[in-house]
Amino acid sequence: TTTREVISATGTGQISQPKTFDQKLLERKRSKSPNNEGKTEIILPIRGDPFGEGKSAPTNSYPTCSCQDNSCNSESSNSFIKPTQTLEHNLSMQFNPPLNSTTENISLIDDNSFDVELDAFISRQLNNDFDVHKQEKLTLDQWIDRSRPKGDSDLMNYIRSALLIALKLTDCLIRSKSIAKDDSHSIDIIPLEAIKTANVIITMAKGDSANEGQTITGFALDQKCNTTTVDCQKYDLEPKHPGQKILSVDFSTPAYAYPSLGSASSCLMALGGIMYELFSKGDRFELGSMTLNTRSVNELRLSFDEQSDDGSISTGQRSKKSTPCPGDDRFAHLIMRLGNIGIPHPVINLVENLLNSSLGEFSGDDVYRSLDDVRVDLQLMIDDPSRYLDISEYGSGQRLIIDDKVYGREEETARLRDAYNRCSNGECCGALILGEGGVGKSTFAMNSKKFTIAANGYFVSGKFDRDATRPFMVIGDVFNSMCDLFAADIQSIEQERKMAEALTRSLGSGACLLADIVPSLSNLMPLYTSCESSSFDAASRTRYLLLTLLDTLSKLSKSITILLDDLQWIDPASLTFCRALFQSTKSNKNVFLVLCSRESEVQTQDKSEVHDWLQSLSGSTLETIHLTNLNPEDVNNIVSDSLRTWPRLTRSLSAILHGKSLGNPFFLRQTMEMLCRGGYLHYSLGERKWKWDLDEISDLRLDDNVVSLLTREMTKLPDELLVGLKAASCIGYCIPQTVVDILSKHLEMDLFGVLTSLVQRSYLAGVGSALYRFTHDRIYQAAYELMSEKQRREDHMKFGLAICSYVLDNCENNYDMMFVGVNQINRGGPEVLADSCRRVMISQLNLNAGQRALLLTDFSSALSFFGHGIKFLNPDHWDVKYHLTLNLFTAAAESACALSDAALVQSFTDVVLAHSRNLDDRLPAVYFTVKSLKESRNLRLCIDCASEVLKQLGEDVSVVFNTPSKESIESLNNLLLRKTTDDSVIALGHCTQRRAEFVMRLYHELNFAFFVYDPTCLLGICFRMVSLTIEIGSTEISATAFANYGIELIARGYSIGSRLGTLALKLAENSKYISYVIAAVKQYNSWVVEPLHAIAESHLLGFYAGKKIGDEFSSSLNYCLQIITCFLCGKDLTQLNDTFNDYIMQLLESRKKWFLPQSSIFYRLVVELIEGPNFSPHDHNPNIPSELAIVAFAATAKHHELDLLIDGSKLMRSFLFRRDMSKCAD
């Protein structure tokens, strides 16, 4: 509510009894209507004397409102609210004129229309929801005396309070200008003479009512009655005067004989005088003999600087240069006083620029020419005190500081927040953030950390590196951080025990596989010392265990957010895991996954797999957010914040920088730092502000490529810093502290001090106390390109040898350092090293590193290490270093087999076959060849290769591949029935003959090949495998032999087949083939004696068993068979429809289409039973193969079982729909 000093003019130039502003308004209404014709007489109450001198009307005559939250008391600062708006809000409000109202309260109102000023008057009356006795009127001097800080600790509170008062005073002048636009003679215009401290009236509220506003730093602001915007949660300060708040701040308007309305510059200067007294804590400001212009206050320019149609800046800046304000000597001592009492420099500059506005067109660009500009700057200081107030040196001295802050991403941030909130409902599992390099993806993605912390969740993140030094490094670090967070939150022994039990139940003995990848897991549960798993299933098993660990932890406690950044540099092993991670989070409401990738980098040929995966994620349950470059206004916000300068002053500079950087945040940052280092941007200690020359900056030619710009700037560094920067780039994106210590001795320099200096120059960043990293991969790239190719190779070799020597001499088990050193040597290459002894040593180190990578299930890194080890071998390596060479080639073939690269396996095997000294040395490489040919579906070549080796091992394959005679079968069956029991078979000793065990492994691979290629040979192979088991002892593969042999016997009517199936399940209990045996026995054997629903449950157990052991093929087979068996059991079709669809989509997304044809056939049956025989799932989803496509695939692959399944489905549909389906085209 506006309160003014009570004034009344009785004569020219004479002041007698004061009248209220509302009385003046009523008098104005009478003067506008001298004739009383057609008027209605209305008596309205007026407010009493503001200082409580006994002249006010009774308080019970005021309008009352039953609204409890005072929401009806809302008056805009820029426009008056109609009384109808208030009445509509609360119809219970009654208006009762006071009985003692005098004739001075009488106004003649037009019955046909309401005057806007009368509407405003009535609104003020109806919105008076504070009892006059609960208000306190203070002059500005009184408020200053009451709020004066007693020491430095209270000064900042006082300044923040004073800023809010200054903002409200500015609003008063802006409102006055708005009224003057409509009526230049309005009584509500504030004359220039009234703009002084003595006329400032502050209305305070007394009492402790919680509904009366929020107290901030000694006072509170009624936000419903004021345009001032304050985020009250920003300040955690004790109120100086508890229970008090400011209701309004206004000017009193005494009656002047000849009021002068003043010019724009005079009004601004007068406002500056008030602000000087306000911030100087009462020091008087005298205008002296200054001559004031008497133009109307409505000549004030209130609009912001705008751009003309051609995009140029049209106002405010008459020159491209940042012209300093020349100042006025009369104000110099005042400005100095503000600085002496500790007022922040932004506040001092604001007062100085207001005072210097009196210079008019002779003033500089910094001075104010608009009340709106003053208001914006005041609001900035209120909203962001940490930037404009809480700094000891304006601009932090001569150093340019560009904060890691998100600019111009409000809409994208809202989408990310919404995705996070929807995750708990299962509607969204994460976000995919895409954009070009430097647009701020990483900074933006960190918003998810804020959301997670606000929700009391856990946040972990990992950033992929193009030159990763350790296999599975990022994924391992993410899970290590997760375990550390959970361990830190354990509050009691009981809680620790429950967590350990839960993890032990879910992970079992397989947790030992995670010991090398997630060593921090030992803080949550005991790790077993050993577990059994070959390298072929270790990768799948490790993925399963990691996902099980995540699922268990997410259900035990808080929600978890995982941020994986820079996916364009992801390694193949991590990519495979991320595919599985995404599938897992789709069904886990407690995990929010954030993925970031650079779009241009993944579109290259070598990153096509990453690109295809990211493309497949679009439209999924991930919220896809594309980030682009910033617009000019956002760039101006960055420049303004970085220079601690008002946005109105940096707009011209920002326009130039936007054109040079195209709005790319990283490019903009580097450009500004380059301008600062070059002196184009400099900090003036005398004026305590940043200065620049727009002409020089505009004419400056910059590189279009940010890497070229960085490289050119780096060459200007001191020699010592340049050497350190090059050394750091050779090590990689991240530089461990141990490496810094090693290289300091090698380079004979204080590398730690050098890197610290580079951190201060923003080239590097410290991560804790044990790691440095480049602040951006473009900086890393630019530093690396400072060197020639030859110099890079030489430095890599020198640094690698130094690191490896340290590892061999001090800590051979420090595998992380070993990976760093070996990677450095490999990047140097064998061409740089001529010493034959050292070359042999490096080959051995590569073999060790590759074998370690195999244990970590990173087969790509392992293959790379083995390949480099082969390159470093000397020319006579087969003669001089036979075993080292054989091990390298065999291990390379193993890694290539795990990566399903049959051609590469064959190339390594051919070398082994050509140089190996005996058959036993050749067998491992040959086995990898047979396995890779089988997995690549090159079945004929697989059978030929295996047959050749079996012949060399003494096997008569011509007999084995033919169906054994009936007599032979019965003889073996009799042996199994009469001479052996199940217990005796299980108790068979383990086979100790290496060649015999190898024969069993080859037959196992051939069993699958013949199952597809020629099933008639299966009985002979199974017969031979069971016979070998009884002769030589049991192997892991023996369980599969009994299972397959039992299937063949069941098909031929031998009842013993059922017993062999049960025996196979017992043999496989502790075998890695358990999932396969369950699938085979339950699908082809147990259906004879078990009900279908029991078989379906067994397949589900086989699915989980396969997941646990890492047998993805058998696990997926069991799941497919479980769904099909449920269909045959008569389960609910709607549920089966969803299950089949999800399974098929999972096969397509994982690109493992092992059982896609089989599941698609039954899925079609389910859909047709629901929708009708003419509906095809392929029509609804083209990714699902049609029946014609399945038939064509079966014919091409010679898949006999699939042919039988197709015929069976046609018969079933023919029976169900009473039609001849064999005649249907599809």
mmCIF file of C-alpha atoms in Angstrom, residues 110-312:
data_model
loop_
_atom_site.group_PDB
_atom_site.id
_atom_site.type_symbol
_atom_site.label_atom_id
_atom_site.label_comp_id
_atom_site.label_asym_id
_atom_site.label_seq_id
_atom_site.Cartn_x
_atom_site.Cartn_y
_atom_site.Cartn_z
ATOM 1 C CA ASP A 110 -19.743 9.133 -13.105
ATOM 2 C CA ASP A 111 -22.390 6.397 -13.009
ATOM 3 C CA ASN A 112 -21.466 5.179 -16.475
ATOM 4 C CA SER A 113 -17.735 4.657 -16.097
ATOM 5 C CA PHE A 114 -14.947 4.285 -13.579
ATOM 6 C CA ASP A 115 -11.923 6.476 -13.806
ATOM 7 C CA VAL A 116 -8.677 4.497 -13.630
ATOM 8 C CA GLU A 117 -7.363 6.594 -10.744
ATOM 9 C CA LEU A 118 -10.536 6.032 -8.721
ATOM 10 C CA ASP A 119 -10.250 2.309 -9.405
ATOM 11 C CA ALA A 120 -6.742 2.421 -8.035
ATOM 12 C CA PHE A 121 -7.915 4.302 -4.973
ATOM 13 C CA ILE A 122 -10.650 1.758 -4.211
ATOM 14 C CA SER A 123 -8.184 -1.075 -4.777
ATOM 15 C CA ARG A 124 -5.823 0.415 -2.220
ATOM 16 C CA GLN A 125 -8.644 0.619 0.294
ATOM 17 C CA LEU A 126 -9.843 -2.934 -0.274
ATOM 18 C CA ASN A 127 -6.306 -4.359 -0.113
ATOM 19 C CA ASN A 128 -5.439 -2.949 3.270
ATOM 20 C CA ASP A 129 -5.063 -6.215 5.157
ATOM 21 C CA PHE A 130 -2.655 -4.894 7.803
ATOM 22 C CA ASP A 131 -4.007 -3.148 10.840
ATOM 23 C CA VAL A 132 -2.561 0.333 11.131
ATOM 24 C CA HIS A 133 -1.423 -0.447 14.648
ATOM 25 C CA LYS A 134 0.750 -3.259 13.255
ATOM 26 C CA GLN A 135 2.594 -0.868 10.942
ATOM 27 C CA GLU A 136 5.538 1.342 11.620
ATOM 28 C CA LYS A 137 6.570 4.280 9.444
ATOM 29 C CA LEU A 138 10.269 5.098 9.248
ATOM 30 C CA THR A 139 12.215 7.662 7.306
ATOM 31 C CA LEU A 140 15.287 6.387 5.501
ATOM 32 C CA ASP A 141 17.500 8.080 8.105
ATOM 33 C CA GLN A 142 15.642 6.288 10.872
ATOM 34 C CA TRP A 143 16.008 2.938 9.090
ATOM 35 C CA ILE A 144 19.744 3.549 8.586
ATOM 36 C CA ASP A 145 20.190 4.402 12.275
ATOM 37 C CA ARG A 146 18.250 1.307 13.323
ATOM 38 C CA SER A 147 20.006 -1.048 10.895
ATOM 39 C CA ARG A 148 23.518 0.389 11.120
ATOM 40 C CA PRO A 149 25.998 -2.529 11.296
ATOM 41 C CA LYS A 150 27.995 -2.815 14.471
ATOM 42 C CA GLY A 151 30.951 -4.498 12.842
ATOM 43 C CA ASP A 152 32.319 -6.046 9.664
ATOM 44 C CA SER A 153 30.313 -9.211 10.238
ATOM 45 C CA ASP A 154 27.038 -7.273 9.901
ATOM 46 C CA LEU A 155 28.133 -5.174 6.936
ATOM 47 C CA MET A 156 27.114 -7.643 4.229
ATOM 48 C CA ASN A 157 23.691 -8.118 5.802
ATOM 49 C CA TYR A 158 23.228 -4.369 5.820
ATOM 50 C CA ILE A 159 24.293 -4.083 2.165
ATOM 51 C CA ARG A 160 21.867 -6.748 1.051
ATOM 52 C CA SER A 161 19.034 -5.039 2.920
ATOM 53 C CA ALA A 162 19.981 -1.688 1.444
ATOM 54 C CA LEU A 163 19.978 -3.165 -2.052
ATOM 55 C CA LEU A 164 16.364 -4.260 -1.649
ATOM 56 C CA ILE A 165 15.377 -0.757 -0.524
ATOM 57 C CA ALA A 166 17.267 0.723 -3.468
ATOM 58 C CA LEU A 167 15.415 -1.595 -5.810
ATOM 59 C CA LYS A 168 12.024 -0.528 -4.418
ATOM 60 C CA LEU A 169 12.938 3.141 -4.729
ATOM 61 C CA THR A 170 13.851 2.550 -8.368
ATOM 62 C CA ASP A 171 10.490 0.843 -8.872
ATOM 63 C CA CYS A 172 8.765 3.947 -7.525
ATOM 64 C CA LEU A 173 10.424 6.132 -10.131
ATOM 65 C CA ILE A 174 9.630 3.657 -12.905
ATOM 66 C CA ARG A 175 5.998 3.592 -11.797
ATOM 67 C CA SER A 176 5.953 7.385 -11.777
ATOM 68 C CA LYS A 177 7.176 7.402 -15.351
ATOM 69 C CA SER A 178 4.463 4.945 -16.381
ATOM 70 C CA ILE A 179 1.780 7.250 -14.976
ATOM 71 C CA ALA A 180 3.347 10.308 -16.575
ATOM 72 C CA LYS A 181 3.005 8.723 -20.004
ATOM 73 C CA ASP A 182 -0.781 8.899 -19.703
ATOM 74 C CA ASP A 183 -1.101 12.187 -17.843
ATOM 75 C CA SER A 184 1.845 14.540 -17.518
ATOM 76 C CA HIS A 185 -0.087 16.563 -14.904
ATOM 77 C CA SER A 186 -0.994 13.588 -12.731
ATOM 78 C CA ILE A 187 -0.588 14.096 -9.006
ATOM 79 C CA ASP A 188 1.198 10.736 -8.812
ATOM 80 C CA ILE A 189 4.279 11.960 -10.659
ATOM 81 C CA ILE A 190 7.321 12.375 -8.418
ATOM 82 C CA PRO A 191 8.980 15.779 -8.892
ATOM 83 C CA LEU A 192 12.728 16.046 -9.005
ATOM 84 C CA GLU A 193 12.729 18.039 -5.756
ATOM 85 C CA ALA A 194 11.136 15.055 -3.961
ATOM 86 C CA ILE A 195 13.899 12.607 -4.971
ATOM 87 C CA LYS A 196 15.983 12.923 -1.834
ATOM 88 C CA THR A 197 16.624 10.975 1.317
ATOM 89 C CA ALA A 198 14.362 13.093 3.542
ATOM 90 C CA ASN A 199 11.315 12.104 1.476
ATOM 91 C CA VAL A 200 11.861 8.341 1.581
ATOM 92 C CA ILE A 201 9.262 6.620 3.775
ATOM 93 C CA ILE A 202 9.633 2.941 4.733
ATOM 94 C CA THR A 203 6.583 1.117 6.056
ATOM 95 C CA MET A 204 7.537 -1.709 8.401
ATOM 96 C CA ALA A 205 5.346 -4.455 9.814
ATOM 97 C CA LYS A 206 5.477 -5.333 13.489
ATOM 98 C CA GLY A 207 4.730 -8.699 15.065
ATOM 99 C CA ASP A 208 5.811 -12.290 14.578
ATOM 100 C CA SER A 209 2.977 -13.597 12.407
ATOM 101 C CA ALA A 210 4.152 -16.393 10.175
ATOM 102 C CA ASN A 211 1.713 -15.311 7.530
ATOM 103 C CA GLU A 212 3.128 -11.819 7.280
ATOM 104 C CA GLY A 213 6.039 -12.557 4.987
ATOM 105 C CA GLN A 214 9.504 -13.972 5.042
ATOM 106 C CA THR A 215 12.227 -12.296 7.052
ATOM 107 C CA ILE A 216 15.464 -11.707 5.194
ATOM 108 C CA THR A 217 18.590 -10.176 6.729
ATOM 109 C CA GLY A 218 16.866 -7.945 9.238
ATOM 110 C CA PHE A 219 13.619 -7.307 7.422
ATOM 111 C CA ALA A 220 11.066 -9.088 5.328
ATOM 112 C CA LEU A 221 9.488 -8.335 2.016
ATOM 113 C CA ASP A 222 5.775 -8.633 1.337
ATOM 114 C CA GLN A 223 6.170 -10.237 -2.049
ATOM 115 C CA LYS A 224 2.463 -9.988 -2.848
ATOM 116 C CA CYS A 225 2.575 -6.182 -2.783
ATOM 117 C CA ASN A 226 5.865 -5.607 -4.502
ATOM 118 C CA THR A 227 7.591 -6.255 -7.794
ATOM 119 C CA THR A 228 10.910 -7.054 -6.146
ATOM 120 C CA THR A 229 11.882 -10.671 -6.807
ATOM 121 C CA VAL A 230 13.964 -12.389 -4.125
ATOM 122 C CA ASP A 231 14.918 -16.006 -3.702
ATOM 123 C CA CYS A 232 14.575 -16.220 0.058
ATOM 124 C CA GLN A 233 16.223 -19.640 0.216
ATOM 125 C CA LYS A 234 19.526 -18.202 -0.969
ATOM 126 C CA TYR A 235 20.196 -16.532 2.365
ATOM 127 C CA ASP A 236 20.760 -18.446 5.542
ATOM 128 C CA LEU A 237 21.122 -15.441 7.821
ATOM 129 C CA GLU A 238 19.757 -14.497 11.215
ATOM 130 C CA PRO A 239 17.398 -11.494 11.054
ATOM 131 C CA LYS A 240 18.724 -8.314 12.602
ATOM 132 C CA HIS A 241 15.245 -7.269 13.728
ATOM 133 C CA PRO A 242 13.183 -10.454 14.163
ATOM 134 C CA GLY A 243 9.529 -10.139 13.320
ATOM 135 C CA GLN A 244 9.914 -7.017 11.196
ATOM 136 C CA LYS A 245 9.419 -6.749 7.479
ATOM 137 C CA ILE A 246 9.174 -3.988 4.915
ATOM 138 C CA LEU A 247 5.706 -3.522 3.498
ATOM 139 C CA SER A 248 6.579 -0.662 1.176
ATOM 140 C CA VAL A 249 9.163 1.951 0.320
ATOM 141 C CA ASP A 250 7.972 5.167 -1.287
ATOM 142 C CA PHE A 251 8.608 8.859 -1.757
ATOM 143 C CA SER A 252 6.575 11.534 0.024
ATOM 144 C CA THR A 253 5.577 14.405 -2.253
ATOM 145 C CA PRO A 254 5.381 17.781 -0.496
ATOM 146 C CA ALA A 255 3.542 20.525 -2.345
ATOM 147 C CA TYR A 256 5.979 22.763 -4.161
ATOM 148 C CA ALA A 257 5.084 26.157 -5.581
ATOM 149 C CA TYR A 258 6.957 25.534 -8.796
ATOM 150 C CA PRO A 259 7.814 21.804 -8.974
ATOM 151 C CA SER A 260 10.547 20.921 -11.427
ATOM 152 C CA LEU A 261 10.230 17.457 -12.948
ATOM 153 C CA GLY A 262 13.854 17.262 -14.006
ATOM 154 C CA SER A 263 15.772 15.688 -16.859
ATOM 155 C CA ALA A 264 16.647 12.017 -17.147
ATOM 156 C CA SER A 265 20.254 12.562 -16.082
ATOM 157 C CA SER A 266 19.199 14.752 -13.140
ATOM 158 C CA CYS A 267 16.787 12.137 -11.834
ATOM 159 C CA LEU A 268 19.423 9.437 -12.129
ATOM 160 C CA MET A 269 21.957 11.611 -10.350
ATOM 161 C CA ALA A 270 19.430 12.387 -7.587
ATOM 162 C CA LEU A 271 18.758 8.672 -7.170
ATOM 163 C CA GLY A 272 22.511 8.191 -6.942
ATOM 164 C CA GLY A 273 22.628 10.698 -4.107
ATOM 165 C CA ILE A 274 20.053 8.733 -2.137
ATOM 166 C CA MET A 275 21.939 5.490 -2.769
ATOM 167 C CA TYR A 276 25.161 7.134 -1.620
ATOM 168 C CA GLU A 277 23.597 8.050 1.714
ATOM 169 C CA LEU A 278 22.016 4.589 1.940
ATOM 170 C CA PHE A 279 25.263 2.670 1.376
ATOM 171 C CA SER A 280 27.490 5.109 3.248
ATOM 172 C CA LYS A 281 25.291 4.465 6.294
ATOM 173 C CA GLY A 282 24.036 8.032 6.636
ATOM 174 C CA ASP A 283 26.810 10.219 5.231
ATOM 175 C CA ARG A 284 25.058 13.283 3.763
ATOM 176 C CA PHE A 285 25.061 13.965 0.045
ATOM 177 C CA GLU A 286 24.752 17.659 -0.919
ATOM 178 C CA LEU A 287 24.052 18.794 -4.459
ATOM 179 C CA GLY A 288 25.722 22.105 -3.748
ATOM 180 C CA SER A 289 25.478 24.621 -6.562
ATOM 181 C CA MET A 290 24.806 22.033 -9.240
ATOM 182 C CA THR A 291 22.357 23.355 -11.819
ATOM 183 C CA LEU A 292 19.614 20.843 -12.584
ATOM 184 C CA ASN A 293 17.821 20.542 -15.874
ATOM 185 C CA THR A 294 14.039 20.973 -15.443
ATOM 186 C CA ARG A 295 12.690 18.740 -18.138
ATOM 187 C CA SER A 296 9.960 16.271 -17.214
ATOM 188 C CA VAL A 297 10.869 12.985 -15.592
ATOM 189 C CA ASN A 298 8.995 11.160 -18.361
ATOM 190 C CA GLU A 299 11.924 11.926 -20.660
ATOM 191 C CA LEU A 300 13.780 9.115 -18.907
ATOM 192 C CA ARG A 301 14.646 6.334 -21.342
ATOM 193 C CA LEU A 302 13.270 3.146 -19.816
ATOM 194 C CA SER A 303 13.935 0.548 -22.490
ATOM 195 C CA PHE A 304 16.916 -1.728 -22.750
ATOM 196 C CA ASP A 305 19.500 -1.340 -25.487
ATOM 197 C CA GLU A 306 17.998 -2.947 -28.547
ATOM 198 C CA GLN A 307 19.404 -4.173 -31.811
ATOM 199 C CA SER A 308 18.440 -2.624 -35.084
ATOM 200 C CA ASP A 309 17.097 -4.709 -37.943
ATOM 201 C CA ASP A 310 20.612 -5.336 -39.237
ATOM 202 C CA GLY A 311 21.668 -6.711 -35.865
ATOM 203 C CA SER A 312 23.855 -3.775 -34.806
#
